[in-house]
Short mmCIF file of C-alpha atoms in Angstrom, two decimals:
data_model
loop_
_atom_site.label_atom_id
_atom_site.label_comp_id
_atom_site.label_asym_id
_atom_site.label_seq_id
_atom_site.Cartn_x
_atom_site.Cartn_y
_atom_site.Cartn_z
CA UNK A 1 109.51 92.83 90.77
CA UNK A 2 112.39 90.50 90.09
CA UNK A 3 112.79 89.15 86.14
CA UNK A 4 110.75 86.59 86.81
CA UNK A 5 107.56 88.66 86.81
CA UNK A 6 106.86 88.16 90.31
CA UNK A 7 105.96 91.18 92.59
CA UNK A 8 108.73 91.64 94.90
CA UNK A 9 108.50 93.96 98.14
CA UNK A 10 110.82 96.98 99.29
CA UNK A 11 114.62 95.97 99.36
CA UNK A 12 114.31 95.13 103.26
CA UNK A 13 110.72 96.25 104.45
CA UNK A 14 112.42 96.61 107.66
CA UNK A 15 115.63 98.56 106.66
CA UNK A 16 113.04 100.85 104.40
CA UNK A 17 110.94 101.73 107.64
CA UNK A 18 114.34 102.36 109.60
CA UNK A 19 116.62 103.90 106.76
CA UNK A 20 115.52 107.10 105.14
CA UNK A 21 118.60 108.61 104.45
CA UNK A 22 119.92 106.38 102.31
CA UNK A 23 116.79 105.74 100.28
CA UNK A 24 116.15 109.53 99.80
CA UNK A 25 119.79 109.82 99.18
CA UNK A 26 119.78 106.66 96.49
CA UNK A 27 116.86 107.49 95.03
CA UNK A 28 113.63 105.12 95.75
CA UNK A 29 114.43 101.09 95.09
CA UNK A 30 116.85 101.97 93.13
CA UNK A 31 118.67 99.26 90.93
CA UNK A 32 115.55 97.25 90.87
CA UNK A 33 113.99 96.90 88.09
CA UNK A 34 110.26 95.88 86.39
CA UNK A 35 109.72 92.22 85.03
CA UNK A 36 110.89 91.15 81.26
CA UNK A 37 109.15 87.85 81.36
CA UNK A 38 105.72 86.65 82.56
CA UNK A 39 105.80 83.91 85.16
CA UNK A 40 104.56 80.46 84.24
CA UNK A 41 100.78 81.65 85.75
CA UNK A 42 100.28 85.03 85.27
CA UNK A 43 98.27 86.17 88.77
CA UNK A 44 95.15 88.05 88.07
CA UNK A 45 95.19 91.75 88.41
CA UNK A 46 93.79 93.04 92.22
CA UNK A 47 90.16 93.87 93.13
CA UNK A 48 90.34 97.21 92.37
CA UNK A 49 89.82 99.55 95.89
CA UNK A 50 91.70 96.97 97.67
CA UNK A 51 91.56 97.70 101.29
CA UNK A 52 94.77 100.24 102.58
CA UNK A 53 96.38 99.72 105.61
CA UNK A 54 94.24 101.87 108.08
CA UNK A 55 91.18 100.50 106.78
CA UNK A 56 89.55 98.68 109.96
CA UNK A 57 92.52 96.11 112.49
CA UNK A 58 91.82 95.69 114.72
CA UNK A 59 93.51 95.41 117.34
CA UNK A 60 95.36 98.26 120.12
CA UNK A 61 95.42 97.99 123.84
CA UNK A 62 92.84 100.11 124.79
CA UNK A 63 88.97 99.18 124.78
CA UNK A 64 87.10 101.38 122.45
CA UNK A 65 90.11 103.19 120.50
CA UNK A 66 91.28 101.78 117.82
CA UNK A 67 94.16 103.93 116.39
CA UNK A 68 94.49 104.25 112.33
CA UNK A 69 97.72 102.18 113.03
CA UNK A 70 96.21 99.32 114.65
CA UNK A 71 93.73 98.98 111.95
CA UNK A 72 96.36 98.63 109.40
CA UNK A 73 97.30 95.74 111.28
CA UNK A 74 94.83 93.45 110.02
CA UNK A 75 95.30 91.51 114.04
CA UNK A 76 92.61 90.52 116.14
CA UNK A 77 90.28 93.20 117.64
CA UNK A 78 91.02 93.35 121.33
CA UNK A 79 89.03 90.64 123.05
CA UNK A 80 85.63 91.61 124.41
CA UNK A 81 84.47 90.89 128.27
CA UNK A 82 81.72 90.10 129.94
CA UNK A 83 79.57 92.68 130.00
CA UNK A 84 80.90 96.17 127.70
CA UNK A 85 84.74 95.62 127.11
CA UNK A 86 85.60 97.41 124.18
CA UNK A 87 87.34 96.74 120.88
CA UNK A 88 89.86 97.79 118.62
CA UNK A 89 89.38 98.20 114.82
CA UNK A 90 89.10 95.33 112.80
CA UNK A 91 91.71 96.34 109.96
CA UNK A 92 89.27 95.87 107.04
CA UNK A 93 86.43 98.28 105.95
CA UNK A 94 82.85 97.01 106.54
CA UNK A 95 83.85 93.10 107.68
CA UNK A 96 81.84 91.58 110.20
CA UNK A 97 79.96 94.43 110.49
CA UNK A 98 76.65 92.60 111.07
CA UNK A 99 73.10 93.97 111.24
CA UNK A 100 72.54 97.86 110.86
CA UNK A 101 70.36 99.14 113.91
CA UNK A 102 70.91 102.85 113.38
CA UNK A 103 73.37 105.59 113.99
CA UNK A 104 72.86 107.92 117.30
CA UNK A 105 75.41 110.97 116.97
CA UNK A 106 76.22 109.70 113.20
CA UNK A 107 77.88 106.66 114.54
CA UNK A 108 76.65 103.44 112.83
CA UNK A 109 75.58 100.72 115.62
CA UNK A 110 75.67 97.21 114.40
CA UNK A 111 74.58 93.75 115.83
CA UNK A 112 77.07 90.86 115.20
CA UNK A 113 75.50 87.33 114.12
CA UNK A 114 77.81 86.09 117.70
CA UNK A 115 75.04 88.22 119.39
CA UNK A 116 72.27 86.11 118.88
CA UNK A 117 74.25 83.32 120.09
CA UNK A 118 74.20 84.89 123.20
CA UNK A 119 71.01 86.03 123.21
CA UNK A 120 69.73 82.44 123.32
CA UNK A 121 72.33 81.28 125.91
CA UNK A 122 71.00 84.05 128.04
CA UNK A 123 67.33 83.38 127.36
CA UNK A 124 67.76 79.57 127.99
CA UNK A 125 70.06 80.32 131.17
CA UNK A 126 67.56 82.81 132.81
CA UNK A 127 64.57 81.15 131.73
CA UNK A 128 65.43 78.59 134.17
CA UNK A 129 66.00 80.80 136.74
CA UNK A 130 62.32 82.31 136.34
CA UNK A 131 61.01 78.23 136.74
CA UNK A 132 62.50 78.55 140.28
CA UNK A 133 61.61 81.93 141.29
CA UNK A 134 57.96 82.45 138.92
CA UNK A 135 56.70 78.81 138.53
CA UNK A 136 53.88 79.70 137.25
CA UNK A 137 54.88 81.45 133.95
CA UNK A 138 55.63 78.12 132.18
CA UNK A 139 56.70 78.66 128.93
CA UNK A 140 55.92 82.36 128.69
CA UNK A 141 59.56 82.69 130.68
CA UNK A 142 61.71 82.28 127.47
CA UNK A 143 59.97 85.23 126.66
CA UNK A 144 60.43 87.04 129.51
CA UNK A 145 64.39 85.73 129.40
CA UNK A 146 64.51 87.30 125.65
CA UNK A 147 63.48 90.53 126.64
CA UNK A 148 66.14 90.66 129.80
CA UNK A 149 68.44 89.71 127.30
CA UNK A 150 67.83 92.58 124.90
CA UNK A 151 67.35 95.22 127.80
CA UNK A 152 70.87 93.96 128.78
CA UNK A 153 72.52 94.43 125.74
CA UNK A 154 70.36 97.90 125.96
CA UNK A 155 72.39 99.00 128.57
CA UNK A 156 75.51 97.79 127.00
CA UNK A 157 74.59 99.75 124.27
CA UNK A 158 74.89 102.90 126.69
CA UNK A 159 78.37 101.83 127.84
CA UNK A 160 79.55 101.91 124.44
CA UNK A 161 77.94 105.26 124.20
CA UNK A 162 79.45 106.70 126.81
CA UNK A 163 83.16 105.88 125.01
CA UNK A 164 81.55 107.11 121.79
CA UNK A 165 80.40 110.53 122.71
CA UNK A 166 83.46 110.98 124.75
CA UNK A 167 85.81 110.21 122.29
CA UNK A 168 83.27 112.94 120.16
CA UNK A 169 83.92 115.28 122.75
CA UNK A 170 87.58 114.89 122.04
CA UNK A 171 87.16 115.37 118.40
CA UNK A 172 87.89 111.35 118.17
CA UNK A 173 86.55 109.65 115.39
CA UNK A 174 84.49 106.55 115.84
CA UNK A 175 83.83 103.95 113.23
CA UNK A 176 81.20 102.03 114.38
CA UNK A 177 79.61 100.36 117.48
CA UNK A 178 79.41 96.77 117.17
CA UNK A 179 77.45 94.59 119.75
CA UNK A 180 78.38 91.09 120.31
CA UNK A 181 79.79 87.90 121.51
CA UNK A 182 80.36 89.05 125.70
CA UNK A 183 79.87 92.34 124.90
CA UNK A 184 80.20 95.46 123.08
CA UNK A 185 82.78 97.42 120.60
CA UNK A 186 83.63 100.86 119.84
CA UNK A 187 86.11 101.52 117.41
CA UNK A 188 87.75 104.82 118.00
CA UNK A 189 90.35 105.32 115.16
CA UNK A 190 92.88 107.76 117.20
CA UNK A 191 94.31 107.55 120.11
CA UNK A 192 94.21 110.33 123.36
CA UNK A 193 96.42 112.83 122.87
CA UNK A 194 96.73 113.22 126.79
CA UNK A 195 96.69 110.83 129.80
CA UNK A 196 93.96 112.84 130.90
CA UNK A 197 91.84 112.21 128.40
CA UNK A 198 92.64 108.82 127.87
CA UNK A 199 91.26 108.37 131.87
CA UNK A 200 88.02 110.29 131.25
CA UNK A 201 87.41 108.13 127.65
CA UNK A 202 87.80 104.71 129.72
CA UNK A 203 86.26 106.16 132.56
CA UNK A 204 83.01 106.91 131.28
CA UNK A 205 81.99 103.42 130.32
CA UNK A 206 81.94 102.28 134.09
CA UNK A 207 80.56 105.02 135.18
CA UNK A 208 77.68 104.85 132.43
CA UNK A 209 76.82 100.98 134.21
CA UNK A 210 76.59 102.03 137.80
CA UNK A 211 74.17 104.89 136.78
CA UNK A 212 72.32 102.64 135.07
CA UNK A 213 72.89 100.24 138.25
CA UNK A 214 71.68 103.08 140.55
CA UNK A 215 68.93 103.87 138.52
CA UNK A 216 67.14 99.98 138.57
CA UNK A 217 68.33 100.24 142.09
CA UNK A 218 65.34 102.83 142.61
CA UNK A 219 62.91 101.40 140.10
CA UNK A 220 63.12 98.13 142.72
CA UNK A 221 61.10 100.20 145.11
CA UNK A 222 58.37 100.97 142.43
CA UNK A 223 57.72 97.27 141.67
CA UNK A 224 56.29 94.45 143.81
CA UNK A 225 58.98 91.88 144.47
CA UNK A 226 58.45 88.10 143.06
CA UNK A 227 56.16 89.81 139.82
CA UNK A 228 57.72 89.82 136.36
CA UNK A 229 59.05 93.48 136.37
CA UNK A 230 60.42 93.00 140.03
CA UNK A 231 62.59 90.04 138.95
CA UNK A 232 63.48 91.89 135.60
CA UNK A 233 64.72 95.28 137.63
CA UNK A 234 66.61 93.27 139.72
CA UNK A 235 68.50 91.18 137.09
CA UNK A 236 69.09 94.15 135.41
CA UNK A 237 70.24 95.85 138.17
CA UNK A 238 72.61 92.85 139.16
CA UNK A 239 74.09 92.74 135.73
CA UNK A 240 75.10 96.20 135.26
CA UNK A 241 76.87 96.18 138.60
CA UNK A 242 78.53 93.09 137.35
CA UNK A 243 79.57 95.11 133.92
CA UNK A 244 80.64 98.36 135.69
CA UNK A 245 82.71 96.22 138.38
CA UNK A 246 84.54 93.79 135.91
CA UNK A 247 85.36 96.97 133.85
CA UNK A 248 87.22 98.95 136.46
CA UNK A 249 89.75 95.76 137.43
CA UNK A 250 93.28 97.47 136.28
CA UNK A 251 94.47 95.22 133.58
CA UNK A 252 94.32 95.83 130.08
CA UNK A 253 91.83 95.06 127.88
CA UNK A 254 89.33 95.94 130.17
CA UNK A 255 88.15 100.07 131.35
CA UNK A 256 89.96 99.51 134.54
CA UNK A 257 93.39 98.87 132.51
CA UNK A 258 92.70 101.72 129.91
CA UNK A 259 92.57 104.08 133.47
CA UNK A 260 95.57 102.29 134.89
CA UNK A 261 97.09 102.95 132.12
CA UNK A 262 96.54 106.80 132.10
CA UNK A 263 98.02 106.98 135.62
CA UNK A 264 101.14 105.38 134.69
CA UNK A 265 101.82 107.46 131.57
CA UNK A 266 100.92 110.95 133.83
CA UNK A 267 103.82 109.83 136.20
CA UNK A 268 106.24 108.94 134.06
CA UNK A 269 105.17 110.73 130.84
CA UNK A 270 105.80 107.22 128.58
CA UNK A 271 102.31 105.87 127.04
CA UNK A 272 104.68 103.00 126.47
CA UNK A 273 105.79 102.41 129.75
CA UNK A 274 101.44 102.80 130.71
CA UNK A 275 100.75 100.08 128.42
CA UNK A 276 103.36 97.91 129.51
CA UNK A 277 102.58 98.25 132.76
CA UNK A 278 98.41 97.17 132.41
CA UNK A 279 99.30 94.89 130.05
CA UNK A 280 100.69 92.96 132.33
CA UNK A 281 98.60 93.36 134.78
CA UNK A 282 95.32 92.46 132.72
CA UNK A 283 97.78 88.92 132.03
CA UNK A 284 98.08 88.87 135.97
CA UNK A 285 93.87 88.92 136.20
CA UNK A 286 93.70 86.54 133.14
CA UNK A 287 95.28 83.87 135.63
CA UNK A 288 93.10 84.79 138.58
CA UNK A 289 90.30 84.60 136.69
CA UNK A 290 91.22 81.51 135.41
CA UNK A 291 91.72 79.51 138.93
CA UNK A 292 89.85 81.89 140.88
CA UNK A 293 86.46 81.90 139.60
CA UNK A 294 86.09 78.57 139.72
CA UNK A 295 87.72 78.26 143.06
CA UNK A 296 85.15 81.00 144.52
CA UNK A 297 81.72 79.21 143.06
CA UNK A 298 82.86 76.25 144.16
CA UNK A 299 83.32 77.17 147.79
CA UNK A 300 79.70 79.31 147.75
CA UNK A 301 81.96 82.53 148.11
CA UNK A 302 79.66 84.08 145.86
CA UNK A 303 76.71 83.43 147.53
CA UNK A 304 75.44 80.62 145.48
CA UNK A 305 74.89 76.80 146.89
CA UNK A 306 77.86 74.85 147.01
CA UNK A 307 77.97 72.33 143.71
CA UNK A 308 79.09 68.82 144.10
CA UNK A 309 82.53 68.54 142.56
CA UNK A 310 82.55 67.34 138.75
CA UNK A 311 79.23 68.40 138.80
CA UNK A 312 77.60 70.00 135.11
CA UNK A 313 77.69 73.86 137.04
CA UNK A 314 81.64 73.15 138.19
CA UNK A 315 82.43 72.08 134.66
CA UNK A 316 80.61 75.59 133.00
CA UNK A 317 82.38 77.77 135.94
CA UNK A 318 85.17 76.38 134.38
CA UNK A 319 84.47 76.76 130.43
CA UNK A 320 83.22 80.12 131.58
CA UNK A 321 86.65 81.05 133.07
CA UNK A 322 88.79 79.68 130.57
CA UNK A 323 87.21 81.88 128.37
CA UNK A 324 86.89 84.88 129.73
CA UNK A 325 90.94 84.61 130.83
CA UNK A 326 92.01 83.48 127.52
CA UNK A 327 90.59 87.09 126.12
CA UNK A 328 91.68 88.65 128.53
CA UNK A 329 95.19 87.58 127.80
CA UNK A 330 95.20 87.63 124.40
CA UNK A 331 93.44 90.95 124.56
CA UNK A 332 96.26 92.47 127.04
CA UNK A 333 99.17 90.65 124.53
CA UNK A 334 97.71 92.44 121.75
CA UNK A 335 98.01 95.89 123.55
CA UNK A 336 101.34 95.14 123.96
CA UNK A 337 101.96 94.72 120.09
CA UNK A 338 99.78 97.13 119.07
CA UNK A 339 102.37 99.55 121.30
CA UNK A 340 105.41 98.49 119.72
CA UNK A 341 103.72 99.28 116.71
CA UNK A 342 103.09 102.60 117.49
CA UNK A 343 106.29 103.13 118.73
CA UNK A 344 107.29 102.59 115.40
CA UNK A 345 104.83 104.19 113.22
CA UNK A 346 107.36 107.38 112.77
CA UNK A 347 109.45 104.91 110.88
CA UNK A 348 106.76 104.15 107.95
CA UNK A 349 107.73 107.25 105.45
CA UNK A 350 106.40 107.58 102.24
CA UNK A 351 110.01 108.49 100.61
CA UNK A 352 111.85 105.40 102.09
CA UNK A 353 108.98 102.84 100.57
CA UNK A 354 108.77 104.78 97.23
CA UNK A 355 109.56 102.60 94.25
CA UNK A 356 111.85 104.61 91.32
CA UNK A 357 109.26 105.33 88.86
CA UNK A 358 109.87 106.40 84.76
CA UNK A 359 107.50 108.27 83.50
CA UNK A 360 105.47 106.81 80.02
CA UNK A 361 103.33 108.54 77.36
CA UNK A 362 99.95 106.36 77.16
CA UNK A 363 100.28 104.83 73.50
CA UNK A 364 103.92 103.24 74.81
CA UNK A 365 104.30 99.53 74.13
CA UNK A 366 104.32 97.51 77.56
CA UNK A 367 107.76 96.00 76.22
CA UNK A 368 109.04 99.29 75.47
CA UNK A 369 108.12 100.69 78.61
CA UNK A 370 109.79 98.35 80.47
CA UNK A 371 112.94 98.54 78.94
CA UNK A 372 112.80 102.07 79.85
CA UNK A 373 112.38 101.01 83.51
CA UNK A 374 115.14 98.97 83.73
CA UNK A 375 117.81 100.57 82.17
CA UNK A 376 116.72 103.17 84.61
CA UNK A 377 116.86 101.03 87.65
CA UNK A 378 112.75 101.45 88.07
CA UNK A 379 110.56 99.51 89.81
CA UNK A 380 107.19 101.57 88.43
CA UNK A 381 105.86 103.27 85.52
CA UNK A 382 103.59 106.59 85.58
CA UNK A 383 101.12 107.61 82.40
CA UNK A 384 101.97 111.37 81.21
CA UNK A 385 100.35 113.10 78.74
CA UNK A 386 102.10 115.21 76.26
CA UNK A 387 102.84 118.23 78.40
CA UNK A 388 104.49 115.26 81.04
CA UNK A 389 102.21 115.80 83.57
CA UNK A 390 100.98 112.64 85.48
CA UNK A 391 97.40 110.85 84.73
CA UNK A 392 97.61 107.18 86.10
CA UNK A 393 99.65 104.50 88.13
CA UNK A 394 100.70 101.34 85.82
CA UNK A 395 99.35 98.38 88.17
CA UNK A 396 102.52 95.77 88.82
CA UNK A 397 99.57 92.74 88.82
CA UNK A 398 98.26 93.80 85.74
CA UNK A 399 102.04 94.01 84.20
CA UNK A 400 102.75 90.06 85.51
CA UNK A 401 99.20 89.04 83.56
CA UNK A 402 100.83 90.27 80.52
CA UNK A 403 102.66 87.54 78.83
CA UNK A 404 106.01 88.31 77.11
CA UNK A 405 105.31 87.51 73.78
CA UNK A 406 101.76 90.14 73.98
CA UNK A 407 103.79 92.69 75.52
CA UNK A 408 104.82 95.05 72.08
CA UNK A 409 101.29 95.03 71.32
CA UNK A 410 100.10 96.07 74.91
CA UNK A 411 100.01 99.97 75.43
CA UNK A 412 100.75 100.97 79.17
CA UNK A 413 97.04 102.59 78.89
CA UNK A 414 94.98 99.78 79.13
CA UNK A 415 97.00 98.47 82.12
CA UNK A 416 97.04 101.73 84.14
CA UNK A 417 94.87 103.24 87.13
CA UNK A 418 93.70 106.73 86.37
CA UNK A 419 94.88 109.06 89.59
CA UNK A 420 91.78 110.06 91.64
CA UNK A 421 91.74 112.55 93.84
CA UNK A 422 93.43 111.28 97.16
CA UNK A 423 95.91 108.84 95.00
CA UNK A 424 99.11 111.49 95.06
CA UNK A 425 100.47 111.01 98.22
CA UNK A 426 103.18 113.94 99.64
CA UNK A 427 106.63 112.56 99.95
CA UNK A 428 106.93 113.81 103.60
CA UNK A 429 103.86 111.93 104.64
CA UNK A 430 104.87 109.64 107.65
CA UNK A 431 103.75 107.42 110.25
CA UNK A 432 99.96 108.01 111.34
CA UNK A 433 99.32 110.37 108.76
CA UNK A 434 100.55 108.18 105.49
CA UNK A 435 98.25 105.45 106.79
CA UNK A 436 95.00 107.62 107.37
CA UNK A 437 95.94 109.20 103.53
CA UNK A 438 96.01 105.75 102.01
CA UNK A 439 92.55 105.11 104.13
CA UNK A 440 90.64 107.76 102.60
CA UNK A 441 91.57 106.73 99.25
CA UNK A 442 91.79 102.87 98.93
CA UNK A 443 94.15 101.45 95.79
CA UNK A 444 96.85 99.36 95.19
CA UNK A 445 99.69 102.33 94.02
CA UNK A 446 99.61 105.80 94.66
CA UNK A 447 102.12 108.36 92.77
CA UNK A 448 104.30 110.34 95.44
CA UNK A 449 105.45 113.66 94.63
CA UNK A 450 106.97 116.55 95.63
CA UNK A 451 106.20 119.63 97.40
CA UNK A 452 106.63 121.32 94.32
CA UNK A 453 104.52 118.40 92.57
CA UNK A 454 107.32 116.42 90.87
CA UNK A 455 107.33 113.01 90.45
CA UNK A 456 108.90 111.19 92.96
CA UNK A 457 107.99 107.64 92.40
CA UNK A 458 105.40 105.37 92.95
CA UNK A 459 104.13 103.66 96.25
CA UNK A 460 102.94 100.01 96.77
CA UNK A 461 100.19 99.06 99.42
CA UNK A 462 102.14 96.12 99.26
CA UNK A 463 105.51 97.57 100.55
CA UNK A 464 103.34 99.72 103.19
CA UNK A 465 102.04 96.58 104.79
CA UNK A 466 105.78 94.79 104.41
CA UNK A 467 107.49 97.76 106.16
CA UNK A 468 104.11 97.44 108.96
CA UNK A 469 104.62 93.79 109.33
CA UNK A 470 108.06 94.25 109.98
CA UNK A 471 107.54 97.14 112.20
CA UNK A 472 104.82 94.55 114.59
CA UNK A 473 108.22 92.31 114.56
CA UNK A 474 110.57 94.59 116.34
CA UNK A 475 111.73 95.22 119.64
CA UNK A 476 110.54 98.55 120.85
#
């Protein structure tokens, strides 16, 4: 904090993430010091188990893994496809989680509220469909569209579980399952620690949807073509040929890239150099979808009946492909950040973000306190008890609220966080590791100590998420 009262970040986010020596050597934020004076409006004190970096965003390069460093982003999850592409982690705990369905293999499956959206596009698109084919099921067809819509979603259900038990196998963890808008999501928190692995985990998916293709493929010589379950099979069959096929093109988001991907890193041994190279790929299909999906249902390429030009079908095969290409590129950009991040995730250390902490008795006056801090170049105060062993975190926020006048009458107790298990963070925590520590156990400061459980200092979430930030901004 400056003597102003307001909360200030690590001396150069940046140069903390990049500069360890000198911070360990300096001591942590040294020659900074706590606030004297109140600003003009106090700021109200944080929700208490503010969300950690790590905590759900997001979003990485690679459909259905979403590392514990991409979370902490708080970015965009990786843009879903037609079909089952997968997501990263959203970077906050329990948001837009949607509707509970249930949890196969312990792994919560959720419908977003975008889902229903598309539910009723699909119903009202196929219903019409059935009025050509099945005339004679008037109205009853929006039901009979409804039902393909859920059995489709069914099946991209099973995609997602495909990622999900694979990533199991691996000893993965997975969040959550979330269906919705074009698609599914699993969020996988780590990463493969092989390119093999990484090939089987976006391999699976794909595979999963021609099965499934294969097997309505068979069940269309049970059923009596032009009947309700014969037209049913056959969408269904259709559709998760469409899924399995749009997966395996080699460009990042999508399956296809994730395998690409996997190659690249087994030849040259870089995940970086992988990423780089389907990222920019999947950018390469974003365009081609965008001008040649148009071009190709336009010119009855795909079978269908050539439409008149400006017609209402050209101008949705458009709409159509200027979505799908703008997530595809924004879903192959963000697997190119997400990279750079990890790249630099080594640099996040817990003793080059620490704040210089003094350690308090609990009956201390605020203003007291304080002076302590500064005339020891402290940015943080710790609650001892008499033996000077540590029992809670002085919150900055709740410090600022104070107002200078108050503050000799103010004992450090009432503003402090009592340390919970999970809340003293080892000094030599780093990268990956620091971020899934401050997951587990959500707050706004955590003590750091020692091996030998000294005090060290004290560590913002706030400096953690200014050293990320400026992590995201730099070059790999």
């Amino acid at each position: 904090m400056d003597e102003s009262g307001k909360p200030q970040g690590p001396q150069d986010a940046q140069e903390s993430a990049t500069a360890p020596d000198t911070a360990e050597e300096a001591g942590p934020e040294a020659g900074k010091s706590l606030p004297e004076r109140a600003p003009d409006e106090p700021s109200g004190t944080p929700e208490e188990g503010a969300d950690t970096p790590g905590t759900g965003t997001g979003t990485g390069p690679r459909p259905g893994t979403g590392t514990a460093a991409e979370n902490a982003s708080g970015k965009p999850r990786r843009g879903a496809t037609p079909g089952s592409v997968d997501g990263a982690a959203n970077g906050r705990r329990g948001i837009g989680g949607g509707i509970l369905m249930g949890k196969p293999f312990g792994v919560p499956v959720y419908v977003a509220p975008s889902w229903f959206l598309v539910a009723a596009l699909i119903t009202w698109v196929f219903g019409g469909q059935l009025e050509r084919v099945l005339p004679d099921l008037g109205g009853a067809r929006y039901l009979v569209s409804l039902f393909f819509a859920v059995a489709f979603y069914a099946s991209v259900l099973v995609h997602e579980l495909a990622h999900t038990v694979a990533a199991l196998r691996f000893k993965l963890p997975v969040r959550r399952i979330q269906l919705q808008f074009f698609g599914g999501v699993s969020e996988i928190e780590k990463e493969s620690e092989t390119p093999g692995r990484e090939f089987v985990l976006a391999f699976v998916g794909p595979l999963l949807s021609l099965v499934l293709a294969g097997v309505f493929y068979g069940a269309m010589y049970l059923v009596e073509p032009g009947t309700v379950p014969g037209v049913l099979i056959a969408g269904l069959m259709i559709s998760n040929l469409i899924v399995a096929v749009f997966n395996l093109l080699p460009g990042l988001p999508l399956d296809g890239g994730r395998m690409l991907r996997a190659v690249v890193w087994a030849i040259t041994g870089k995940p970086m150099t992988g990423t780089v190279a389907a990222a920019w790929v999947g950018r390469a299909l974003a365009v081609a979808v965008l001008i040649g999906l148009p071009l190709l249902t336009h010119t009855g390429a795909l079978g269908n009946e050539r439409p008149d030009i400006g017609g209402v079908d050209s101008l949705t095969d458009a709409l159509l492909a200027a979505i799908l290409a703008a997530i595809i590129w924004t879903g192959a950009g963000n697997s190119l950040r997400m990279a750079r991040l990890r790249a630099h995730l080594p640099d996040l250390r817990a003793r080059a973000l620490t704040r210089r902490a003094v350690p308090v008795e609990s009956h201390t006056p605020l203003s007291e306190a304080l002076r302590r801090a500064n005339d020891a170049g402290a940015r943080a105060l710790v609650v001892v008890d008499g033996h000077g062993t540590p029992t809670a975190v002085v919150r900055e926020a709740a410090i600022v609220g104070i107002p200078e006048h108050r503050r000799p009458w103010v004992a450090v107790s009432g503003l402090a966080q009592d340390l919970k298990e999970g809340m003293r963070v080892p000094a030599e925590l780093a990268g990956e590791d620091l971020l899934d520590h401050l997951r587990a156990t959500p707050a706004t400061e955590y003590l750091v100590v020692e091996d030998t459980g000294e005090i060290y200092g004290v560590l913002s979430t706030a400096d953690v998420e200014k050293a990320f930030v400026a992590a995201m901004a730099r070059p790999s």
